[in-house]
Every structure is written in C-alpha cells, then in structure tokens.
Tab-separated table of C-alpha atoms in Angstrom:
chain	number	residue	atom	x	y	z
A	3	MET	CA	-58.199	-5.528	10.415
A	4	ILE	CA	-56.855	-8.845	11.722
A	5	THR	CA	-55.538	-9.093	15.235
A	6	VAL	CA	-54.128	-12.317	16.637
A	7	LYS	CA	-53.592	-12.527	20.376
A	8	ASP	CA	-51.663	-15.317	22.061
A	9	LEU	CA	-52.946	-17.934	19.621
A	10	HIS	CA	-52.258	-21.518	20.651
A	11	LYS	CA	-53.092	-24.597	18.639
A	12	SER	CA	-52.493	-28.198	19.625
A	13	PHE	CA	-53.167	-31.442	17.818
A	14	GLY	CA	-53.491	-33.825	20.732
A	15	ASP	CA	-50.258	-33.519	22.686
A	16	LEU	CA	-48.455	-31.772	19.892
A	17	GLU	CA	-48.440	-28.007	20.269
A	18	VAL	CA	-48.144	-26.557	16.797
A	19	LEU	CA	-48.700	-22.889	17.590
A	20	LYS	CA	-47.152	-21.616	20.781
A	21	GLY	CA	-48.617	-18.192	21.310
A	22	ILE	CA	-48.817	-16.144	18.133
A	23	ASN	CA	-49.353	-12.396	18.278
A	24	ALA	CA	-49.802	-10.563	15.032
A	25	GLU	CA	-51.541	-7.652	13.431
A	26	VAL	CA	-52.511	-7.158	9.814
A	27	LYS	CA	-53.704	-3.769	8.635
A	28	GLU	CA	-56.037	-3.052	5.799
A	29	GLN	CA	-54.414	-3.222	2.344
A	30	GLU	CA	-51.314	-4.766	3.830
A	31	VAL	CA	-49.571	-7.715	2.161
A	32	VAL	CA	-47.995	-9.941	4.777
A	33	CYS	CA	-45.856	-12.880	3.715
A	34	VAL	CA	-45.275	-15.725	6.142
A	35	ILE	CA	-42.119	-17.735	5.564
A	36	GLY	CA	-40.392	-20.482	7.486
A	37	PRO	CA	-39.316	-24.116	7.301
A	38	SER	CA	-41.928	-26.836	6.843
A	39	GLY	CA	-43.461	-27.860	10.128
A	40	SER	CA	-43.033	-24.380	11.520
A	41	GLY	CA	-46.799	-23.971	11.899
A	42	LYS	CA	-47.258	-21.296	9.236
A	43	SER	CA	-50.036	-23.141	7.389
A	44	THR	CA	-51.784	-23.975	10.643
A	45	PHE	CA	-51.578	-20.318	11.615
A	46	LEU	CA	-53.216	-19.331	8.335
A	47	ARG	CA	-55.913	-21.989	8.701
A	48	CYS	CA	-56.771	-20.698	12.163
A	49	LEU	CA	-57.628	-17.336	10.627
A	50	ASN	CA	-60.813	-18.722	9.067
A	51	LEU	CA	-61.320	-21.511	11.574
A	52	LEU	CA	-60.475	-24.382	9.245
A	53	GLU	CA	-58.553	-25.332	12.382
A	54	ASP	CA	-60.299	-24.577	15.620
A	55	ILE	CA	-58.418	-22.475	18.070
A	56	THR	CA	-57.079	-24.176	21.188
A	57	SER	CA	-56.674	-20.913	23.078
A	58	GLY	CA	-56.156	-17.243	22.392
A	59	HIS	CA	-58.063	-14.894	20.132
A	60	VAL	CA	-58.324	-14.014	16.485
A	61	TYR	CA	-60.234	-10.829	15.691
A	62	ILE	CA	-61.328	-10.086	12.159
A	63	ASN	CA	-62.807	-6.615	11.839
A	64	GLY	CA	-63.369	-6.680	15.561
A	65	GLU	CA	-65.231	-9.992	15.593
A	66	ASP	CA	-63.750	-12.669	17.790
A	67	LEU	CA	-63.422	-16.024	16.006
A	68	SER	CA	-63.180	-17.922	19.269
A	69	ASP	CA	-66.490	-16.484	20.459
A	70	PRO	CA	-69.105	-19.193	19.859
A	71	THR	CA	-71.775	-16.590	19.060
A	72	THR	CA	-69.807	-15.312	16.064
A	73	ASP	CA	-71.422	-16.274	12.763
A	74	ILE	CA	-68.545	-18.266	11.320
A	75	ASN	CA	-70.091	-18.811	7.902
A	76	LYS	CA	-70.612	-15.086	7.472
A	77	LEU	CA	-67.054	-14.376	8.542
A	78	ARG	CA	-65.624	-17.027	6.245
A	79	ALA	CA	-67.497	-15.477	3.356
A	80	GLU	CA	-65.464	-12.333	3.961
A	81	VAL	CA	-62.153	-14.175	4.147
A	82	GLY	CA	-61.039	-15.671	0.846
A	83	MET	CA	-58.794	-18.710	0.920
A	84	VAL	CA	-56.553	-20.180	-1.752
A	85	PHE	CA	-55.156	-23.654	-1.151
A	86	GLN	CA	-51.944	-25.329	-2.167
A	87	HIS	CA	-53.856	-28.059	-4.001
A	88	PHE	CA	-56.466	-25.702	-5.500
A	89	ASN	CA	-59.430	-27.769	-4.244
A	90	LEU	CA	-61.596	-26.876	-7.205
A	91	PHE	CA	-64.906	-28.723	-7.435
A	92	PRO	CA	-64.278	-31.322	-10.148
A	93	HIS	CA	-67.958	-31.974	-10.859
A	94	ARG	CA	-68.635	-28.354	-11.743
A	95	THR	CA	-67.458	-26.223	-14.623
A	96	VAL	CA	-64.968	-23.434	-14.098
A	97	LEU	CA	-67.745	-20.832	-14.105
A	98	GLU	CA	-69.909	-22.912	-11.749
A	99	ASN	CA	-66.975	-23.238	-9.366
A	100	ILE	CA	-66.948	-19.471	-9.122
A	101	THR	CA	-70.706	-18.852	-8.998
A	102	LEU	CA	-71.691	-21.549	-6.488
A	103	ALA	CA	-70.941	-19.620	-3.304
A	104	PRO	CA	-72.294	-16.241	-4.473
A	105	LYS	CA	-75.550	-18.000	-5.324
A	106	LYS	CA	-75.859	-20.194	-2.246
A	107	VAL	CA	-74.309	-17.940	0.381
A	108	LYS	CA	-75.207	-14.477	-0.855
A	109	GLY	CA	-78.380	-15.489	-2.630
A	110	LEU	CA	-77.444	-13.855	-5.926
A	111	SER	CA	-79.455	-14.798	-8.984
A	112	ALA	CA	-77.836	-17.019	-11.593
A	113	SER	CA	-77.357	-14.118	-14.008
A	114	GLU	CA	-75.868	-11.811	-11.361
A	115	ALA	CA	-73.479	-14.555	-10.280
A	116	ASN	CA	-72.556	-15.353	-13.883
A	117	ASP	CA	-71.745	-11.703	-14.561
A	118	ILE	CA	-69.396	-11.675	-11.584
A	119	GLY	CA	-67.883	-15.006	-12.613
A	120	ILE	CA	-67.262	-13.932	-16.194
A	121	ALA	CA	-65.698	-10.654	-15.081
A	122	LEU	CA	-63.388	-12.486	-12.671
A	123	LEU	CA	-62.380	-15.045	-15.279
A	124	LYS	CA	-61.439	-12.177	-17.549
A	125	LYS	CA	-59.405	-10.684	-14.759
A	126	VAL	CA	-57.401	-13.886	-14.277
A	127	GLY	CA	-57.123	-14.352	-18.041
A	128	LEU	CA	-59.267	-17.473	-18.387
A	129	SER	CA	-62.427	-16.227	-20.091
A	130	GLU	CA	-62.310	-18.952	-22.700
A	131	LYS	CA	-62.269	-21.685	-20.030
A	132	ALA	CA	-65.630	-20.799	-18.440
A	133	ASP	CA	-67.421	-23.949	-19.562
A	134	ASP	CA	-64.504	-26.363	-19.155
A	135	TYR	CA	-64.123	-28.707	-16.223
A	136	PRO	CA	-61.195	-28.254	-13.823
A	137	ASP	CA	-59.614	-31.560	-14.891
A	138	SER	CA	-58.799	-30.111	-18.291
A	139	LEU	CA	-56.836	-27.175	-16.844
A	140	SER	CA	-53.142	-26.894	-16.055
A	141	GLY	CA	-52.098	-26.375	-12.446
A	142	GLY	CA	-51.515	-22.686	-12.997
A	143	GLN	CA	-54.923	-22.269	-14.594
A	144	LYS	CA	-56.564	-24.199	-11.746
A	145	GLN	CA	-54.991	-21.923	-9.204
A	146	ARG	CA	-56.086	-18.829	-11.084
A	147	VAL	CA	-59.654	-20.185	-11.116
A	148	ALA	CA	-59.351	-20.866	-7.385
A	149	ILE	CA	-58.331	-17.247	-6.830
A	150	ALA	CA	-61.277	-16.066	-8.926
A	151	ARG	CA	-63.574	-18.343	-6.924
A	152	ALA	CA	-62.418	-16.798	-3.658
A	153	LEU	CA	-62.685	-13.273	-5.071
A	154	ALA	CA	-66.275	-13.891	-6.160
A	155	MET	CA	-67.364	-13.532	-2.546
A	156	ASN	CA	-65.840	-10.065	-2.530
A	157	PRO	CA	-63.683	-10.846	0.498
A	158	LYS	CA	-62.047	-8.220	2.676
A	159	VAL	CA	-58.908	-10.274	3.049
A	160	MET	CA	-57.340	-13.114	1.090
A	161	LEU	CA	-55.385	-15.974	2.624
A	162	PHE	CA	-52.960	-17.886	0.412
A	163	ASP	CA	-51.655	-21.224	1.664
A	164	GLU	CA	-48.546	-21.978	-0.396
A	165	PRO	CA	-50.419	-21.185	-3.597
A	166	THR	CA	-47.542	-22.050	-5.931
A	167	SER	CA	-45.979	-25.017	-4.109
A	168	ALA	CA	-47.844	-27.652	-6.109
A	169	LEU	CA	-47.133	-26.053	-9.462
A	170	ASP	CA	-44.582	-26.892	-12.108
A	171	PRO	CA	-41.928	-24.162	-12.099
A	172	GLU	CA	-42.957	-22.704	-15.438
A	173	LEU	CA	-46.526	-22.164	-14.161
A	174	VAL	CA	-45.608	-20.295	-10.987
A	175	GLY	CA	-45.247	-16.954	-12.756
A	176	GLU	CA	-48.809	-16.704	-14.026
A	177	VAL	CA	-50.219	-17.269	-10.537
A	178	LEU	CA	-47.835	-14.821	-8.906
A	179	GLN	CA	-48.797	-12.239	-11.531
A	180	VAL	CA	-52.467	-12.527	-10.573
A	181	MET	CA	-51.497	-12.134	-6.924
A	182	LYS	CA	-49.367	-9.092	-7.718
A	183	ASP	CA	-52.264	-7.464	-9.566
A	184	LEU	CA	-54.438	-8.152	-6.562
A	185	ALA	CA	-51.925	-6.658	-4.163
A	186	GLN	CA	-51.616	-3.557	-6.306
A	187	GLU	CA	-55.385	-3.099	-6.225
A	188	GLY	CA	-55.080	-2.846	-2.459
A	189	MET	CA	-56.324	-6.280	-1.379
A	190	THR	CA	-55.346	-7.232	2.139
A	191	MET	CA	-53.355	-10.448	1.786
A	192	ILE	CA	-51.668	-12.979	4.004
A	193	VAL	CA	-49.459	-15.264	1.969
A	194	VAL	CA	-47.730	-18.374	3.268
A	195	THR	CA	-45.084	-18.920	0.648
A	196	HIS	CA	-41.728	-20.301	-0.345
A	197	GLU	CA	-41.473	-17.714	-3.118
A	198	MET	CA	-38.920	-15.392	-1.585
A	199	GLY	CA	-38.905	-13.246	-4.718
A	200	PHE	CA	-42.594	-12.540	-4.264
A	201	ALA	CA	-42.204	-11.889	-0.537
A	202	ARG	CA	-39.375	-9.459	-1.171
A	203	GLU	CA	-41.084	-7.644	-4.008
A	204	MET	CA	-44.720	-7.554	-2.884
A	205	GLY	CA	-44.636	-8.001	0.873
A	206	ASP	CA	-45.197	-4.954	3.034
A	207	ARG	CA	-44.060	-7.112	5.884
A	208	VAL	CA	-42.484	-10.537	6.240
A	209	ILE	CA	-43.081	-12.839	9.178
A	210	PHE	CA	-40.578	-15.598	9.812
A	211	MET	CA	-41.980	-18.535	11.757
A	212	ASP	CA	-40.225	-21.514	13.258
A	213	GLU	CA	-41.302	-24.130	15.784
A	214	GLY	CA	-44.724	-22.644	16.288
A	215	SER	CA	-43.666	-19.098	17.050
A	216	ILE	CA	-42.975	-15.920	15.192
A	217	GLN	CA	-39.224	-15.572	15.397
A	218	GLU	CA	-38.841	-12.336	13.542
A	219	GLU	CA	-40.889	-9.911	11.530
A	220	GLY	CA	-40.132	-6.791	9.602
A	221	GLU	CA	-39.943	-5.181	6.215
A	222	PRO	CA	-38.695	-7.449	3.438
A	223	ASN	CA	-35.476	-5.492	2.996
A	224	GLN	CA	-34.606	-5.927	6.628
A	225	ILE	CA	-35.604	-9.603	6.878
A	226	PHE	CA	-33.824	-10.629	3.691
A	227	GLY	CA	-30.954	-8.151	3.885
A	228	ASP	CA	-30.214	-7.960	7.568
A	229	PRO	CA	-31.947	-10.722	9.532
A	230	GLN	CA	-31.434	-10.373	13.280
A	231	ASN	CA	-32.632	-13.745	14.515
A	232	GLU	CA	-30.234	-16.688	14.266
A	233	ARG	CA	-32.887	-19.003	12.934
A	234	THR	CA	-33.932	-16.514	10.285
A	235	GLN	CA	-30.311	-16.263	9.230
A	236	ALA	CA	-29.925	-20.036	9.116
A	237	PHE	CA	-33.169	-20.486	7.171
A	238	LEU	CA	-32.411	-17.799	4.641
A	239	SER	CA	-28.854	-18.975	4.108
A	240	LYS	CA	-30.222	-22.378	3.180
A	241	ILE	CA	-32.722	-21.178	0.627
A	242	LEU	CA	-31.295	-18.021	-0.882
B	27	MET	CA	-79.328	-82.525	-35.175
B	28	LEU	CA	-81.498	-79.477	-34.705
B	29	ASP	CA	-84.299	-81.705	-33.476
B	30	THR	CA	-82.176	-83.262	-30.775
B	31	ILE	CA	-81.178	-79.867	-29.434
B	32	LEU	CA	-84.678	-78.486	-29.556
B	33	GLU	CA	-86.079	-81.549	-27.889
B	34	SER	CA	-83.268	-81.818	-25.420
B	35	PRO	CA	-83.859	-81.562	-21.697
B	36	TYR	CA	-81.794	-78.338	-21.741
B	37	ILE	CA	-84.348	-76.508	-23.813
B	38	ASP	CA	-87.381	-78.158	-22.253
B	39	SER	CA	-86.600	-76.780	-18.833
B	40	LEU	CA	-86.299	-73.201	-20.089
B	41	PRO	CA	-89.873	-71.919	-19.855
B	42	PHE	CA	-90.022	-73.182	-16.316
B	43	LEU	CA	-86.646	-71.695	-15.381
B	44	PHE	CA	-87.499	-68.376	-16.995
B	45	ASP	CA	-90.326	-67.945	-14.512
B	46	GLY	CA	-87.781	-68.470	-11.764
B	47	LEU	CA	-85.387	-65.999	-13.333
B	48	LYS	CA	-88.108	-63.355	-13.460
B	49	MET	CA	-88.756	-63.896	-9.761
B	50	THR	CA	-85.039	-63.698	-8.996
B	51	VAL	CA	-84.742	-60.402	-10.833
B	52	LEU	CA	-87.887	-59.068	-9.167
B	53	ILE	CA	-86.591	-59.905	-5.679
B	54	THR	CA	-83.174	-58.440	-6.443
B	55	PHE	CA	-84.445	-55.181	-7.889
B	56	SER	CA	-87.069	-54.561	-5.225
B	57	GLY	CA	-84.665	-55.586	-2.477
B	58	LEU	CA	-81.961	-53.279	-3.773
B	59	PHE	CA	-84.386	-50.417	-4.280
B	60	PHE	CA	-85.500	-50.505	-0.656
B	61	GLY	CA	-82.022	-51.547	0.409
B	62	PHE	CA	-80.583	-48.407	-1.124
B	63	ILE	CA	-83.057	-46.203	0.722
B	64	LEU	CA	-82.433	-47.962	4.030
B	65	GLY	CA	-78.707	-48.197	3.330
B	66	ALA	CA	-78.452	-44.475	2.593
B	67	ILE	CA	-80.197	-43.708	5.890
B	68	VAL	CA	-77.938	-46.081	7.831
B	69	GLY	CA	-74.893	-44.758	5.967
B	70	ILE	CA	-75.757	-41.141	6.772
B	71	ALA	CA	-76.368	-42.154	10.386
B	72	ARG	CA	-72.935	-43.767	10.340
B	73	LEU	CA	-71.477	-40.360	9.418
B	74	SER	CA	-73.468	-38.496	12.053
B	75	LYS	CA	-71.774	-36.292	14.593
B	76	SER	CA	-73.936	-37.768	17.331
B	77	LYS	CA	-72.270	-40.738	18.919
B	78	PHE	CA	-75.650	-42.253	19.767
B	79	ILE	CA	-76.895	-42.210	16.174
B	80	ARG	CA	-73.537	-43.498	14.976
B	81	SER	CA	-73.724	-46.380	17.452
B	82	ILE	CA	-77.176	-47.460	16.283
B	83	SER	CA	-75.902	-47.532	12.753
B	84	ILE	CA	-72.802	-49.529	13.685
B	85	VAL	CA	-74.849	-52.073	15.663
B	86	TYR	CA	-77.166	-52.568	12.692
B	87	ILE	CA	-74.304	-52.998	10.255
B	88	GLU	CA	-72.394	-55.405	12.470
B	89	ILE	CA	-75.424	-57.586	13.250
B	90	VAL	CA	-76.408	-57.919	9.624
B	91	ARG	CA	-72.890	-58.459	8.344
B	92	GLY	CA	-72.086	-60.850	11.138
B	93	THR	CA	-74.929	-63.277	10.463
B	94	PRO	CA	-75.524	-65.438	7.377
B	95	ILE	CA	-78.243	-64.259	5.028
B	96	LEU	CA	-79.702	-67.773	5.074
B	97	VAL	CA	-80.257	-67.453	8.803
B	98	GLN	CA	-81.655	-63.951	8.323
B	99	VAL	CA	-84.321	-65.051	5.871
B	100	LEU	CA	-85.341	-68.038	8.008
B	101	PHE	CA	-85.474	-65.735	10.983
B	102	ILE	CA	-87.721	-63.274	9.167
B	103	TYR	CA	-89.956	-65.865	7.543
B	104	TYR	CA	-90.375	-68.450	10.287
B	105	GLY	CA	-88.897	-67.024	13.452
B	106	LEU	CA	-90.007	-63.450	13.631
B	107	THR	CA	-93.355	-63.560	11.869
B	108	GLU	CA	-94.802	-67.045	12.192
B	109	ASP	CA	-93.398	-68.056	15.522
B	110	LEU	CA	-93.037	-64.822	17.474
B	111	ILE	CA	-95.829	-62.574	16.195
B	112	GLY	CA	-98.045	-65.359	14.914
B	113	ILE	CA	-98.757	-63.910	11.506
B	114	SER	CA	-97.433	-65.367	8.310
B	115	ILE	CA	-96.152	-63.255	5.491
B	116	ASN	CA	-95.810	-64.645	2.019
B	117	GLU	CA	-92.438	-65.946	0.955
B	118	LEU	CA	-91.924	-63.231	-1.673
B	119	THR	CA	-92.318	-60.498	0.946
B	120	ALA	CA	-89.918	-62.325	3.253
B	121	ALA	CA	-87.385	-62.623	0.442
B	122	ILE	CA	-87.564	-58.942	-0.463
B	123	VAL	CA	-87.352	-57.903	3.184
B	124	ALA	CA	-84.336	-60.154	3.688
B	125	ILE	CA	-82.460	-58.715	0.693
B	126	THR	CA	-83.412	-55.198	1.755
B	127	ILE	CA	-82.111	-55.621	5.283
B	128	ASN	CA	-79.011	-57.471	4.176
B	129	ALA	CA	-78.036	-55.214	1.281
B	130	ALA	CA	-78.722	-52.077	3.357
B	131	ALA	CA	-75.874	-52.941	5.721
B	132	TYR	CA	-73.409	-53.277	2.865
B	133	ILE	CA	-74.801	-50.251	1.025
B	134	ALA	CA	-74.439	-48.202	4.221
B	135	GLU	CA	-70.733	-48.970	4.167
B	136	ILE	CA	-70.575	-48.090	0.470
B	137	VAL	CA	-72.219	-44.732	1.205
B	138	ARG	CA	-69.886	-44.038	4.092
B	139	GLY	CA	-66.809	-45.089	2.147
B	140	ALA	CA	-67.766	-42.903	-0.816
B	141	VAL	CA	-68.307	-39.829	1.352
B	142	TYR	CA	-65.054	-40.467	3.216
B	143	SER	CA	-63.182	-40.864	-0.035
B	144	ILE	CA	-63.886	-37.266	-1.076
B	145	GLU	CA	-60.742	-35.297	-0.282
B	146	LYS	CA	-60.919	-33.148	2.815
B	147	GLY	CA	-59.890	-30.164	0.704
B	148	GLN	CA	-63.297	-30.240	-0.985
B	149	SER	CA	-65.244	-29.542	2.170
B	150	GLU	CA	-62.589	-27.075	3.319
B	151	ALA	CA	-62.974	-25.181	0.053
B	152	GLY	CA	-66.733	-25.121	0.504
B	153	ARG	CA	-66.566	-24.013	4.116
B	154	SER	CA	-63.921	-21.389	3.370
B	155	LEU	CA	-66.342	-19.811	0.890
B	156	GLY	CA	-68.920	-19.461	3.642
B	157	LEU	CA	-71.144	-22.394	2.657
B	158	THR	CA	-72.880	-24.058	5.596
B	159	GLU	CA	-72.075	-27.630	6.464
B	160	ASN	CA	-75.348	-28.816	4.926
B	161	ASP	CA	-74.832	-26.895	1.701
B	162	THR	CA	-71.275	-28.181	1.465
B	163	MET	CA	-72.562	-31.751	1.730
B	164	ARG	CA	-75.387	-31.123	-0.673
B	165	TYR	CA	-73.621	-29.253	-3.458
B	166	ILE	CA	-70.035	-30.450	-3.151
B	167	ILE	CA	-69.642	-33.760	-1.328
B	168	TRP	CA	-72.743	-35.777	-2.269
B	169	PRO	CA	-72.600	-35.242	-6.034
B	170	GLN	CA	-69.017	-36.478	-6.071
B	171	ALA	CA	-69.630	-39.282	-3.589
B	172	PHE	CA	-72.644	-40.551	-5.509
B	173	LYS	CA	-70.520	-41.064	-8.599
B	174	ARG	CA	-68.095	-43.165	-6.597
B	175	MET	CA	-70.944	-45.295	-5.235
B	176	ILE	CA	-72.061	-46.542	-8.628
B	177	PRO	CA	-69.433	-49.258	-9.211
B	178	PRO	CA	-69.701	-50.818	-5.707
B	179	LEU	CA	-73.498	-50.622	-5.932
B	180	GLY	CA	-73.353	-52.582	-9.173
B	181	ASN	CA	-71.163	-55.100	-7.421
B	182	GLN	CA	-73.732	-55.323	-4.628
B	183	PHE	CA	-76.390	-56.006	-7.240
B	184	VAL	CA	-74.473	-59.055	-8.454
B	185	ILE	CA	-73.937	-60.293	-4.890
B	186	SER	CA	-77.582	-59.825	-3.914
B	187	LEU	CA	-78.745	-61.507	-7.099
B	188	LYS	CA	-76.754	-64.608	-6.228
B	189	ASP	CA	-77.891	-64.439	-2.606
B	190	THR	CA	-81.510	-64.828	-3.710
B	191	SER	CA	-80.741	-68.459	-4.568
B	192	LEU	CA	-80.613	-69.128	-0.823
B	193	PHE	CA	-84.279	-68.235	-0.612
B	194	SER	CA	-85.182	-71.559	-2.173
B	195	VAL	CA	-85.306	-72.718	1.462
B	196	ILE	CA	-88.478	-70.731	2.023
B	197	ALA	CA	-89.929	-71.997	-1.236
B	198	VAL	CA	-90.026	-68.664	-3.003
B	199	GLY	CA	-90.222	-69.420	-6.709
B	200	GLU	CA	-86.856	-68.021	-7.697
B	201	LEU	CA	-84.483	-69.541	-10.218
B	202	LEU	CA	-82.814	-72.229	-8.130
B	203	TYR	CA	-86.091	-73.268	-6.509
B	204	MET	CA	-87.731	-73.667	-9.886
B	205	GLY	CA	-84.752	-75.687	-11.078
B	206	LYS	CA	-85.053	-78.020	-8.127
B	207	GLN	CA	-88.793	-78.431	-8.701
B	208	TYR	CA	-88.053	-79.299	-12.310
B	209	TYR	CA	-85.376	-81.921	-11.732
B	210	ASN	CA	-87.330	-83.495	-8.905
B	211	VAL	CA	-89.820	-84.501	-11.569
B	212	THR	CA	-87.575	-85.173	-14.535
B	213	TYR	CA	-84.429	-86.366	-12.725
B	214	GLU	CA	-82.399	-84.394	-15.243
B	215	ILE	CA	-80.309	-82.934	-12.484
B	216	PHE	CA	-77.134	-82.150	-14.425
B	217	GLU	CA	-78.929	-80.587	-17.375
B	218	THR	CA	-81.224	-78.473	-15.228
B	219	LEU	CA	-78.543	-77.156	-12.914
B	220	LEU	CA	-76.325	-76.345	-15.875
B	221	MET	CA	-79.134	-74.258	-17.326
B	222	VAL	CA	-79.640	-72.584	-13.948
B	223	CYS	CA	-75.960	-71.622	-13.927
B	224	ILE	CA	-76.152	-70.293	-17.465
B	225	LEU	CA	-79.182	-68.179	-16.625
B	226	TYR	CA	-77.413	-66.634	-13.622
B	227	LEU	CA	-74.378	-65.915	-15.775
B	228	LEU	CA	-76.606	-64.389	-18.425
B	229	ILE	CA	-77.313	-61.595	-15.960
B	230	THR	CA	-74.124	-61.391	-13.929
B	231	ILE	CA	-71.573	-61.357	-16.749
B	232	PRO	CA	-73.144	-58.547	-18.792
B	233	THR	CA	-73.609	-56.593	-15.553
B	234	SER	CA	-69.941	-56.981	-14.665
B	235	LEU	CA	-68.814	-56.041	-18.148
B	236	TYR	CA	-71.060	-52.995	-18.154
B	237	LEU	CA	-69.773	-51.990	-14.721
B	238	ARG	CA	-66.202	-52.189	-15.868
B	239	ARG	CA	-66.977	-49.921	-18.800
B	240	LEU	CA	-68.890	-47.553	-16.560
B	241	GLU	CA	-65.994	-47.406	-14.122
B	242	ARG	CA	-63.649	-46.384	-16.880
B	243	LYS	CA	-66.101	-43.810	-18.162
B	244	LEU	CA	-66.733	-42.322	-14.722
B	245	ASP	CA	-63.034	-42.421	-14.029
B	246	VAL	CA	-63.438	-43.491	-10.410
C-alpha cells in the first residue's frame, strides 16, 4: 500500500534521509525506532508531503507523491497524521476540530459530520468533551481528540509522529490503548515511537533508523531479542 | 470657590477644545478604518509566495516607516496635490489620507507578525487533513491570527491618535490646532495646553487600560 523507493531528503546541505527503501502492506503496523536526529520523523513527514521530497519516490496506493500531477490534497485526506504536539485547533471546540475537514474537504453536511464526530469521540472515550475547547483538556485527552480528528477523514493509513513523547508518563497509557484498538481493527499504521513496549507488542514489523538510513528491520521479537546490526544493539542496550 | 473654577480659563477653553477633540477622533477612526483595509492588503502581500508582490509590499512599508509622518502629510497636502497635480484637497481629507497611509504600513507588519506567530503545526495539521492552502488560512490561521492582532491594533490606535496632533501644520481643526487658536487669542498658553494634554489622556488612558484587560481576557 505504501512503497518508498530510494527516498532522499536534504535541508540545504544537510542530507537527512540517505536513500530509504521501504514497503508497508495493508493492515500492517510498522514501528519506526531510532535515536533522535536519525531522520525517522522526517521520513514519516515525507509520506504525506509535509516535507517535500528531494529525490526518490513514495507511492501510496500506486500514486506517486513526487509526481506534480498527483492531487496532494486528495492523497493527504486518505493519510491520517497524528503529531507529537497534537496541533489541535485552539479556536474550535473538540467536536469542531473533528468535523472541520469532513465538512470542508469531503463536503459533508453539518449533521453528517457531527454524527461521525460524536461516534469517534465515543470511540476514544471523550463523548462528554465534545463542546469543550482543547485548552481545557489534558495532554492525553488532546492526543485522543487528535486521533479522532484524523480518523474522521476515514483514512487508509495512519501516521503517528511520536504521539506519546509530549505526554506526562501517566497519560501515555490511554493514548497507546486507543492506538492498540485501532491496530486490532486492522488499520494500517506507521508509528514513530520511543515506546518500545508498544513496538514489541503491536508492531508487525520494526524499522530501526540511524543517520538517515534504515539500519535494520524485522519482526519485533528479532529486533528486540536478537538484533543483528551493531547500531541497533548499541541503541537498544541504551534504552532497554 | 466654585465660581473661580467655573470661570477659570481651564473651563472656558473646553467647548472650543471639544470641537478639536471630535475632529481628532474623527481623523483617527476614519484613518484607522481605511488603514486597516490597506494594511491588511499590504500585510497579505507581504506574505505572498510571489517575490514580486512581496517586494512591492516591502518597498511600501519601508518608505512609509522610513519617513516622518509630518513630512508625509505636508507631501500629500502641499507637494503632491497642490504643487504637482495642481488640485487642492481639503485639509481633513489630507489628514485622513496621511493617517491611512501611515498606519497601513504598521498594520501590515502587525498582520504579518500575527500570521507568522501561529505555530507551524497548525497549518501542518490542516494540510495533513487534506484542506487546501486557502482553506487552511481561512478556517485555521486567520481566526487565530486575528485575535492576536487586536492588542497591537489598539496600540496603533493610540499612536495614530497622537500623530494627528502633527496635522495642526496643515490647519486641520484637530485638538492641538484648536488649542493653539485659542491661546493665540487669550494668551492663556499654560492653561490651554494643560487642557489639551488632559483631553488626549482622557482617550488614551482608558484605551490602554481596556487593552490591557482585553489582552488578559484573550490570553494572547
């Protein structure tokens, strides 16, 4: 469903991604781990063109992101994204955060969009917060709303960019639970994370990145139990 | 005691000065109204992707901010209209045009600063949901940016209000001009100018206090 071919990304003279090749199948949960500065967030952001691609190709359902004739807005609508810092719209209520894109992008009526929004809030356990503003929510609640907002577009794949890194430790669990539910429903997910427990438990595959390249990838048991690459070993020994 | 106050030169000048104050407020409000429209256009141009449009905006801002408003109003009133084109516009029009052009340059920077101050994550969130660039600006960035513009716009109001006093040089009947007319006849210079100051403060201080409260309420 997602194919990445020789993806390069540079910021000025700094090459952040040095030729990434990867494949993500439908319903697969792929966790991307690695030290900070390894390029894992940039890699994720290239998958919906929040960073433009310096060279190489990213295909989503066969459509080439680097092809200028591709309708990027349409593609983005099919790729949900959850950010480290939530990025909720502070001037809109929780429900409005969720219904904005379905209304403006898909042209749903207010009542159709509200039905979707209310159902999603129930799913993430925040029904009673529909009319509150994001500022009044805890970090964990904000992130759950952000997930609901992305899901409202009915995406084919969800990208998570360190979704629990900005949270207080006691709030991490509630967000991971929502992500686990999502994974069990068969959502295709790419998760950049420092939560090794989640990667081990939920990941179908783990990708270890360092210095702009994929150093090693495999099933969680292999990566965590028997890492082959020296850098993977060094990284895991530091954090586990 | 009451008689001496009521008959004092302070009170006597008031009806005259009030006319000036009304003119000052009229110039400021009209100037800022048009200045906001022009300033928003220049500010949006300043944010444009086109280098050409951006350059025009920058040139405008730099010229206006780099020259004194006193020179600008003389230029508009005497230089541009009377001398160059050979038509004369009335002094009130010249005053309003001068405030408009001057405030627009500062308001353009306020608009730009407010839009820039919205975290990048906001537009990324909008774009990642499939919203177009225009919709992202319209539904996500502008509503938040507008809120942040209110305090600096209030500040600009106070600045422009005080700037109108410079227009006494083109004999527009604003507060300072009326004060001068009054003391030229009565020679009560100290008393008149003190009242002029108090009348300015009567507008600027409540505005500042209100702005401070508003800032706290808007939490910006």
